Coordinates of C-alpha atoms in Angstrom, one line a residue:
M9 CA 0.2 0.0 0.0
V10 CA 1.5 3.5 -1.5
G11 CA 2.0 5.5 2.0
E12 CA 2.0 9.3 2.5
K13 CA 6.1 9.2 2.9
D14 CA 6.2 7.7 -0.5
I15 CA 3.6 10.3 -2.2
E16 CA 6.0 12.9 -1.3
N17 CA 8.7 11.4 -2.5
A18 CA 7.6 11.1 -5.8
F19 CA 6.2 14.6 -5.7
E20 CA 10.0 15.6 -4.5
K21 CA 11.9 13.9 -7.8
L22 CA 8.9 15.6 -10.1
K23 CA 9.7 18.8 -8.2
R24 CA 13.5 18.1 -9.1
F25 CA 12.8 16.9 -12.6
F26 CA 10.8 20.1 -13.7
G27 CA 12.6 22.7 -11.6
G28 CA 16.0 21.4 -10.3
K29 CA 19.3 22.9 -11.5
R30 CA 21.0 21.3 -14.3
F31 CA 24.6 22.3 -16.0
Q32 CA 26.2 22.9 -19.1
D33 CA 28.2 20.1 -21.0
S34 CA 26.2 17.2 -18.6
S35 CA 25.0 14.0 -18.8
W36 CA 21.1 15.9 -18.7
S37 CA 22.5 18.2 -21.6
W38 CA 22.7 15.0 -23.9
I39 CA 19.4 13.8 -22.9
V40 CA 18.0 17.3 -24.2
C41 CA 20.2 17.2 -27.0
I42 CA 18.4 13.1 -28.0
S43 CA 15.3 15.0 -27.2
A44 CA 15.9 18.2 -29.4
A45 CA 16.7 15.8 -32.2
V46 CA 14.1 13.3 -32.3
C47 CA 11.9 16.8 -31.6
N48 CA 13.4 18.0 -35.2
A49 CA 12.9 14.5 -36.7
I50 CA 9.0 14.6 -35.9
N51 CA 8.7 18.4 -37.0
L52 CA 10.8 18.9 -39.9
G53 CA 10.9 15.6 -41.1
F54 CA 7.2 16.2 -41.5
T55 CA 7.8 19.5 -42.8
L56 CA 10.0 18.7 -45.6
S57 CA 8.2 16.1 -46.8
F58 CA 5.3 18.0 -48.4
G59 CA 6.4 17.2 -51.9
V60 CA 5.0 13.5 -51.1
L61 CA 1.5 15.2 -50.6
F62 CA 2.1 18.1 -53.3
P63 CA 1.1 15.3 -56.4
E64 CA -2.0 14.3 -54.5
L65 CA -3.3 17.6 -53.3
M66 CA -3.1 18.8 -56.7
R67 CA -5.3 16.0 -58.2
H68 CA -7.9 16.1 -55.4
F69 CA -8.8 20.0 -55.6
N70 CA -7.7 20.4 -59.6
A71 CA -5.2 23.1 -59.1
T72 CA -2.1 24.2 -60.6
R73 CA 1.7 23.7 -59.3
E74 CA 1.8 26.9 -58.0
R75 CA -1.4 27.0 -56.2
T76 CA -0.7 23.5 -54.2
A77 CA 2.9 24.7 -53.6
W78 CA 1.6 27.9 -51.7
V79 CA 0.3 25.3 -48.9
G80 CA 3.7 23.8 -48.3
S81 CA 5.7 27.2 -48.7
I82 CA 3.6 28.9 -46.2
S83 CA 4.1 26.6 -43.7
L84 CA 7.9 26.4 -44.3
A85 CA 8.0 30.0 -44.3
M86 CA 5.8 30.0 -41.0
V87 CA 9.2 28.1 -39.5
W88 CA 11.3 31.1 -39.8
F89 CA 8.8 33.9 -40.3
A90 CA 7.6 33.4 -36.2
S91 CA 10.8 33.3 -34.9
L92 CA 10.3 36.5 -33.3
P93 CA 7.5 35.5 -31.2
A94 CA 9.2 31.9 -31.1
G95 CA 12.3 34.0 -29.2
Y96 CA 10.4 36.3 -27.2
L97 CA 8.5 33.2 -25.3
C98 CA 12.2 31.2 -25.3
D99 CA 13.6 33.9 -23.6
H100 CA 10.5 34.8 -21.1
F101 CA 8.7 31.2 -20.6
G102 CA 11.5 28.9 -21.3
C103 CA 12.0 26.5 -24.2
R104 CA 9.9 23.7 -22.5
K105 CA 6.5 25.7 -22.5
T106 CA 7.0 26.6 -26.0
C107 CA 8.2 23.6 -27.4
F108 CA 4.7 22.1 -25.5
L109 CA 2.7 24.9 -27.3
G110 CA 4.1 24.1 -30.4
G111 CA 3.4 20.4 -30.0
L112 CA -0.1 21.6 -29.3
L113 CA -0.4 23.7 -32.3
C114 CA 0.9 21.1 -34.8
V115 CA -2.1 19.1 -33.6
T116 CA -4.8 21.6 -33.9
G117 CA -3.7 22.5 -37.7
L118 CA -3.3 18.9 -39.0
V119 CA -6.5 18.1 -37.4
A120 CA -8.0 21.3 -38.9
T121 CA -6.7 20.4 -42.1
S122 CA -8.0 16.8 -42.6
F123 CA -11.3 18.8 -42.4
A124 CA -10.5 21.8 -45.3
N125 CA -12.5 21.4 -48.5
S126 CA -10.2 24.1 -50.5
L127 CA -6.6 24.8 -50.9
S128 CA -7.0 28.9 -49.7
L129 CA -8.5 26.7 -46.1
M130 CA -5.4 25.3 -45.8
Y131 CA -3.4 28.2 -46.6
S132 CA -4.7 28.9 -42.9
T133 CA -5.0 25.4 -40.9
Y134 CA -1.7 24.0 -42.6
G135 CA 0.7 27.2 -43.8
L136 CA -0.5 29.2 -40.8
V137 CA -1.5 27.4 -37.7
Y138 CA 0.7 24.1 -38.5
G139 CA 3.9 26.4 -40.0
L140 CA 3.2 28.2 -36.0
G141 CA 3.3 25.3 -33.9
A142 CA 6.5 23.7 -36.3
C143 CA 8.1 27.2 -36.0
F144 CA 7.8 27.2 -31.8
I145 CA 9.3 23.8 -31.8
Y146 CA 12.1 24.5 -33.9
N147 CA 13.7 27.2 -32.7
S148 CA 13.2 26.1 -29.0
N149 CA 15.0 22.7 -30.2
Y150 CA 18.0 24.5 -31.2
L151 CA 17.8 27.8 -28.8
V152 CA 17.8 24.9 -25.9
V153 CA 20.4 23.3 -27.3
G154 CA 22.9 26.8 -27.3
K155 CA 21.7 26.9 -23.5
Y156 CA 22.8 23.9 -22.4
F157 CA 26.2 23.4 -24.7
N158 CA 29.4 25.4 -24.5
E159 CA 32.4 22.9 -25.5
K160 CA 30.3 20.4 -27.7
L161 CA 28.1 23.1 -29.3
S162 CA 29.2 21.9 -32.3
L163 CA 28.9 18.3 -32.3
A164 CA 25.0 19.0 -30.0
V165 CA 23.9 21.0 -32.9
G166 CA 25.2 18.9 -35.5
I167 CA 22.9 15.8 -33.6
T168 CA 20.3 18.1 -33.9
A169 CA 20.1 18.9 -37.0
L170 CA 20.6 15.5 -37.7
G171 CA 17.4 14.5 -36.7
S172 CA 15.5 16.7 -39.3
S173 CA 17.5 14.5 -41.7
V174 CA 16.8 10.9 -40.0
G175 CA 13.0 12.3 -40.0
V176 CA 12.8 12.6 -43.7
L177 CA 14.5 9.7 -43.9
Y178 CA 11.4 7.6 -42.9
T179 CA 8.3 10.4 -43.1
S180 CA 8.7 10.1 -46.9
P181 CA 8.0 6.5 -47.2
L182 CA 5.7 6.4 -44.2
L183 CA 3.8 9.2 -45.9
Q184 CA 3.5 7.4 -49.1
V185 CA 2.0 4.2 -47.9
L186 CA -0.7 6.0 -45.6
L187 CA -1.3 8.2 -48.5
D188 CA -2.4 4.7 -50.6
A189 CA -3.9 2.9 -47.2
F190 CA -5.9 5.8 -45.8
G191 CA -6.1 8.7 -47.9
W192 CA -4.7 12.1 -47.6
R193 CA -7.3 13.0 -44.9
N194 CA -6.4 10.0 -42.4
T195 CA -2.7 10.9 -43.3
F196 CA -3.1 14.0 -41.6
R197 CA -4.8 12.6 -38.4
I198 CA -2.4 9.8 -38.1
M199 CA 0.8 12.5 -38.0
T200 CA -0.9 14.3 -35.2
V201 CA 0.1 11.0 -33.1
T202 CA 3.7 12.1 -33.3
F203 CA 3.4 15.7 -32.5
A204 CA 1.7 14.4 -29.1
L205 CA 5.4 13.1 -28.6
V206 CA 6.8 16.2 -29.3
C207 CA 5.0 17.3 -26.1
I208 CA 6.1 14.8 -23.9
L209 CA 9.8 14.9 -25.0
S210 CA 9.2 19.0 -24.4
L211 CA 9.5 18.3 -20.7
N212 CA 13.0 17.6 -20.7
F213 CA 13.7 21.1 -21.6
N214 CA 14.5 22.2 -17.7
P215 CA 14.8 25.9 -18.1
N216 CA 17.3 25.9 -14.7
V217 CA 20.7 25.8 -16.7
V218 CA 23.8 26.9 -14.9
E219 CA 26.4 28.3 -17.6
T220 CA 30.0 28.0 -17.6
T221 CA 32.2 30.9 -17.7
M222 CA 33.0 32.0 -21.3
V223 CA 35.3 34.7 -22.9
K224 CA 34.7 36.3 -25.8
E225 CA 36.1 37.4 -28.8
V226 CA 39.4 40.0 -28.1
K227 CA 37.4 42.7 -30.1
A228 CA 34.4 42.4 -28.3
E229 CA 33.4 45.0 -26.0
A230 CA 33.2 44.1 -22.4
L231 CA 30.2 44.1 -20.7
N232 CA 29.4 44.3 -17.0
M233 CA 26.7 41.9 -15.4
G234 CA 24.0 44.6 -15.6
Q235 CA 24.7 45.6 -19.3
K236 CA 24.3 41.7 -19.8
A237 CA 21.0 41.6 -17.6
G238 CA 19.7 44.5 -19.9
I239 CA 20.6 43.0 -23.4
K240 CA 18.9 39.9 -23.4
G241 CA 15.7 40.6 -25.2
S242 CA 16.1 44.0 -25.8
I243 CA 15.3 45.8 -28.6
S244 CA 19.4 46.8 -28.9
S245 CA 20.2 43.3 -29.0
Y246 CA 18.4 43.3 -32.1
C247 CA 20.3 46.1 -33.9
S248 CA 24.0 45.0 -32.3
V249 CA 23.9 42.1 -34.3
W250 CA 24.5 43.5 -37.5
T251 CA 28.1 44.6 -36.3
F252 CA 28.9 41.3 -36.6
P253 CA 30.6 41.0 -40.3
V254 CA 30.1 36.9 -40.4
F255 CA 26.9 37.6 -38.8
T256 CA 26.0 40.1 -41.8
F257 CA 27.3 38.1 -44.7
V258 CA 25.9 34.9 -43.9
V259 CA 22.6 36.0 -43.3
I260 CA 22.7 37.9 -46.7
S261 CA 23.6 35.0 -48.2
L262 CA 21.3 32.7 -46.0
M263 CA 17.9 34.9 -47.7
V264 CA 19.5 34.5 -51.0
G265 CA 20.5 30.6 -50.7
S266 CA 17.0 30.1 -48.9
F267 CA 15.2 30.8 -52.0
G268 CA 16.5 27.8 -53.7
M269 CA 17.3 25.3 -51.2
Y270 CA 13.9 24.0 -50.3
T271 CA 12.4 24.3 -54.0
P272 CA 14.0 20.7 -54.6
Y273 CA 12.3 19.3 -51.5
I274 CA 8.3 21.0 -52.9
N275 CA 8.5 20.1 -56.6
L276 CA 10.8 16.7 -56.4
V277 CA 8.0 14.3 -56.5
K278 CA 5.6 16.3 -59.2
Y279 CA 9.3 16.2 -61.5
C280 CA 9.6 12.7 -61.2
D281 CA 5.7 12.6 -62.0
D282 CA 6.1 14.6 -64.9
L283 CA 8.8 12.2 -65.9
G284 CA 6.5 8.8 -65.5
I285 CA 7.9 7.8 -62.2
T286 CA 5.4 6.4 -59.7
A287 CA 5.0 8.1 -56.6
Q288 CA 6.0 5.4 -54.3
S289 CA 9.7 5.5 -55.9
A290 CA 9.3 9.4 -56.3
S291 CA 9.1 9.2 -52.2
R292 CA 12.1 6.5 -51.9
L293 CA 14.4 9.5 -52.9
F294 CA 13.6 11.1 -49.9
I295 CA 15.3 8.1 -48.1
F296 CA 18.7 8.4 -50.4
N297 CA 18.3 12.0 -49.3
G298 CA 17.8 12.0 -45.8
L299 CA 21.1 9.4 -45.3
T300 CA 23.7 11.4 -47.1
S301 CA 22.1 14.4 -45.0
S302 CA 22.5 12.9 -42.0
L303 CA 26.0 12.1 -42.7
A304 CA 26.7 15.4 -43.8
R305 CA 25.6 17.0 -40.6
I306 CA 27.6 14.7 -38.1
L307 CA 30.6 15.4 -40.2
S308 CA 30.1 19.1 -40.8
G309 CA 29.7 19.3 -36.9
K310 CA 32.6 17.9 -36.4
L311 CA 34.7 20.3 -39.2
C312 CA 33.0 23.4 -37.6
N313 CA 34.7 22.3 -34.1
N314 CA 38.2 22.1 -36.1
P315 CA 39.9 25.4 -35.2
K316 CA 42.0 25.1 -37.7
I317 CA 38.7 25.3 -40.3
N318 CA 36.8 28.1 -40.9
P319 CA 32.6 27.2 -40.6
V320 CA 32.2 30.2 -43.1
F321 CA 33.9 28.3 -45.7
V322 CA 32.2 24.8 -45.1
Y323 CA 28.6 26.5 -45.3
Q324 CA 29.7 27.8 -48.7
S325 CA 30.4 24.3 -49.6
S326 CA 27.2 23.6 -49.2
L327 CA 25.9 26.4 -51.3
F328 CA 28.2 25.3 -54.3
I329 CA 27.0 21.5 -54.1
G330 CA 23.4 22.6 -54.0
G331 CA 23.7 24.6 -57.1
V332 CA 25.6 22.2 -59.4
C333 CA 22.9 19.8 -58.5
V334 CA 20.1 21.7 -59.3
L335 CA 21.7 23.0 -62.4
L336 CA 21.9 19.7 -63.3
L337 CA 18.4 18.0 -62.5
P338 CA 16.8 18.8 -65.9
M339 CA 19.5 16.3 -67.2
A340 CA 18.2 13.4 -64.8
T341 CA 15.8 12.1 -66.5
K342 CA 16.5 8.6 -65.4
Y343 CA 15.5 7.2 -62.2
W344 CA 19.2 6.1 -61.6
A345 CA 20.5 9.8 -62.3
L346 CA 17.6 10.8 -59.6
V347 CA 19.1 8.9 -56.9
V348 CA 22.4 10.2 -57.5
F349 CA 20.6 14.0 -57.7
S350 CA 19.2 13.1 -54.0
C351 CA 22.2 11.7 -52.9
A352 CA 24.4 14.8 -53.4
F353 CA 21.5 17.4 -52.6
G354 CA 21.3 15.6 -49.3
I355 CA 25.0 16.2 -48.4
S356 CA 24.3 20.0 -49.6
D357 CA 21.7 20.2 -46.7
G358 CA 23.1 18.2 -44.2
I359 CA 25.8 21.0 -44.2
F360 CA 23.8 23.9 -45.0
I361 CA 21.3 23.3 -41.9
T362 CA 24.0 22.5 -39.5
T363 CA 27.1 25.2 -40.7
Q364 CA 24.0 27.8 -40.3
C365 CA 22.6 26.9 -37.2
Y366 CA 26.5 26.7 -35.5
I367 CA 27.6 30.1 -37.3
L368 CA 24.6 32.0 -36.0
L369 CA 24.8 30.3 -32.4
S370 CA 28.7 30.9 -32.1
C371 CA 29.9 34.2 -33.9
V372 CA 28.1 36.5 -31.6
D373 CA 28.2 36.4 -27.7
K374 CA 25.1 34.3 -26.0
E375 CA 23.5 37.2 -24.8
R376 CA 22.5 38.1 -28.6
A377 CA 22.2 34.1 -29.5
T378 CA 18.4 34.4 -29.5
A379 CA 18.7 37.7 -31.8
S380 CA 20.7 36.5 -34.3
F381 CA 18.6 33.5 -34.6
C382 CA 15.3 35.2 -34.6
I383 CA 16.4 38.0 -37.2
L384 CA 17.8 35.0 -39.5
S385 CA 15.2 32.8 -39.5
V386 CA 12.8 36.2 -40.2
L387 CA 14.4 37.7 -43.3
C388 CA 14.6 33.8 -44.5
S389 CA 11.0 33.1 -44.3
F390 CA 10.3 35.5 -47.6
S391 CA 12.9 33.6 -49.4
V392 CA 11.6 30.3 -48.7
A393 CA 7.9 31.4 -49.1
T394 CA 8.4 32.3 -52.4
G395 CA 10.6 30.1 -53.6
G396 CA 8.7 27.1 -54.4
P397 CA 5.4 28.8 -55.7
I398 CA 8.0 31.0 -57.9
A399 CA 9.2 27.5 -59.6
G400 CA 5.7 26.6 -59.9
L401 CA 5.0 29.2 -62.1
M402 CA 7.5 29.1 -64.0
A403 CA 6.6 25.4 -64.8
D404 CA 3.0 26.3 -65.0
Q405 CA 4.1 28.3 -67.8
D406 CA 6.5 26.3 -69.3
G407 CA 5.4 23.2 -69.1
N408 CA 8.3 21.4 -67.1
Y409 CA 10.8 22.4 -64.8
V410 CA 13.8 22.8 -67.0
N411 CA 14.0 27.1 -66.7
S412 CA 12.8 26.8 -62.9
F413 CA 15.9 24.7 -61.8
Y414 CA 18.2 26.7 -63.9
M415 CA 16.7 29.9 -61.9
T416 CA 17.3 27.9 -59.0
G417 CA 20.4 26.7 -59.2
G418 CA 22.0 30.1 -60.4
V419 CA 20.4 31.6 -57.3
L420 CA 22.6 29.3 -54.9
M421 CA 25.4 29.8 -57.0
F422 CA 25.0 33.2 -56.1
A423 CA 24.5 33.5 -52.3
F424 CA 27.7 30.6 -52.7
V425 CA 29.9 33.9 -53.9
I426 CA 28.4 36.4 -51.3
P427 CA 30.5 35.2 -48.1
F428 CA 33.7 36.2 -50.0
G429 CA 32.6 40.0 -49.1
L430 CA 34.5 38.9 -45.7
I431 CA 38.1 38.4 -47.3
F432 CA 38.0 42.0 -47.6
I433 CA 37.1 43.5 -44.2
K434 CA 40.6 43.5 -41.9
R435 CA 38.7 42.2 -38.9
R436 CA 38.9 39.0 -37.2
R437 CA 36.1 36.8 -37.3
F438 CA 33.8 36.9 -33.6
L439 CA 33.2 34.0 -31.9
V440 CA 32.4 32.4 -28.7
S441 CA 35.4 30.6 -27.0
P442 CA 34.9 27.1 -25.4
I443 CA 34.7 26.5 -21.7
V444 CA 37.3 28.7 -20.0
S445 CA 38.3 28.2 -15.8
P446 CA 37.0 31.1 -13.7
E447 CA 40.5 31.3 -12.5
M448 CA 42.0 31.7 -15.7
T449 CA 43.2 35.6 -16.7
D450 CA 41.7 37.0 -19.8
L451 CA 45.0 37.1 -21.3
E452 CA 45.6 33.4 -21.0
A453 CA 42.2 32.8 -22.1
R454 CA 42.6 34.5 -25.4
K455 CA 45.9 33.3 -25.9
N456 CA 44.6 29.5 -25.5
Y457 CA 41.5 29.9 -27.1
S458 CA 41.0 33.1 -29.7
K459 CA 40.7 31.1 -33.1
P460 CA 42.2 33.1 -36.1

């Protein structure tokens, strides 16, 4: 029989779980990292697999490529566009509550979408409501990792980013199986179960994190504790991030690159349909994409942690690979060629996601990390929203995707060139250093940890 003391002990354990102190780079940090990776797999795995639903929705509503593409593009754009309120919620209420709320919004949006009788309604239910929930989950995942890690930040970001590629790996074939067996309406309803799991995993995001002492870049002006308390979440933090050259050039490049990076995800299955390739075979292409993307995310995370390698150059390689792949895509008319494209583009995607998250979390100090993440997300959302529909509109007018893919590839190559502007700025890149002992002097810390 359960006694009163047992009940009190149980409540005490729950209290420690939800409100106890946690430390950076501890064993609990890795539990948080794995939880964030799984949430990322469910969240972005489903969002990026919209291409599987694309032909089915296009046929059901007898709509053009452009109108159908807006459904997926709006939801993708919302993942980044609503980052300012998501960042505010994370700063003021914690990543746990924000992620939990995001899971509830996704469930609500998917259920409402399953009853939609027009694409116009789906723009609201799937594009806005589900997209808003996906944004809350996405930002919470990376921001909580940024709070829980210092020394192992690059590896933790790589593992978290790995989640989305693993999600694409299994979600795309799963969606095709569900579509064939139950239809698109029941598919949306079934997928709500996975977002209930997100709500459960978000409980691991304990907000009480004890941060280790850190050293900022030599040229960054020292801030006292009062200034640190005031800068977090303030307007000044959102303006001051533009004084970091790496942030400025990378964000401009990401704005341009995001226009083309997500276009193949939305249009690939329809492109295969135009070539006479079955939907089942087309959905399997995402498996190859997910496998290589997973590998690239881990490897690029380790590369970014190497002091001899500039993360910006690693990031640029993703744009170059992606641009070449998309420029050659119109020549891929056989299934084996599309498999090669999916593998190569997966490498590009894996590097792109991991490096951008690592650069944003490390090129500014901790007080501005949320601001840098949110500003990039909002600016990139416009590019993400317009890329797929514009490619679809061009395909509707031309009757094929040839010019659409040439345009997309050209945009990615232009984004690849932009960060070279940093070469002409005679300033060292700003970087938050790894863990530094409180007893270590500023001079010793700078000598040991500052990177060229």
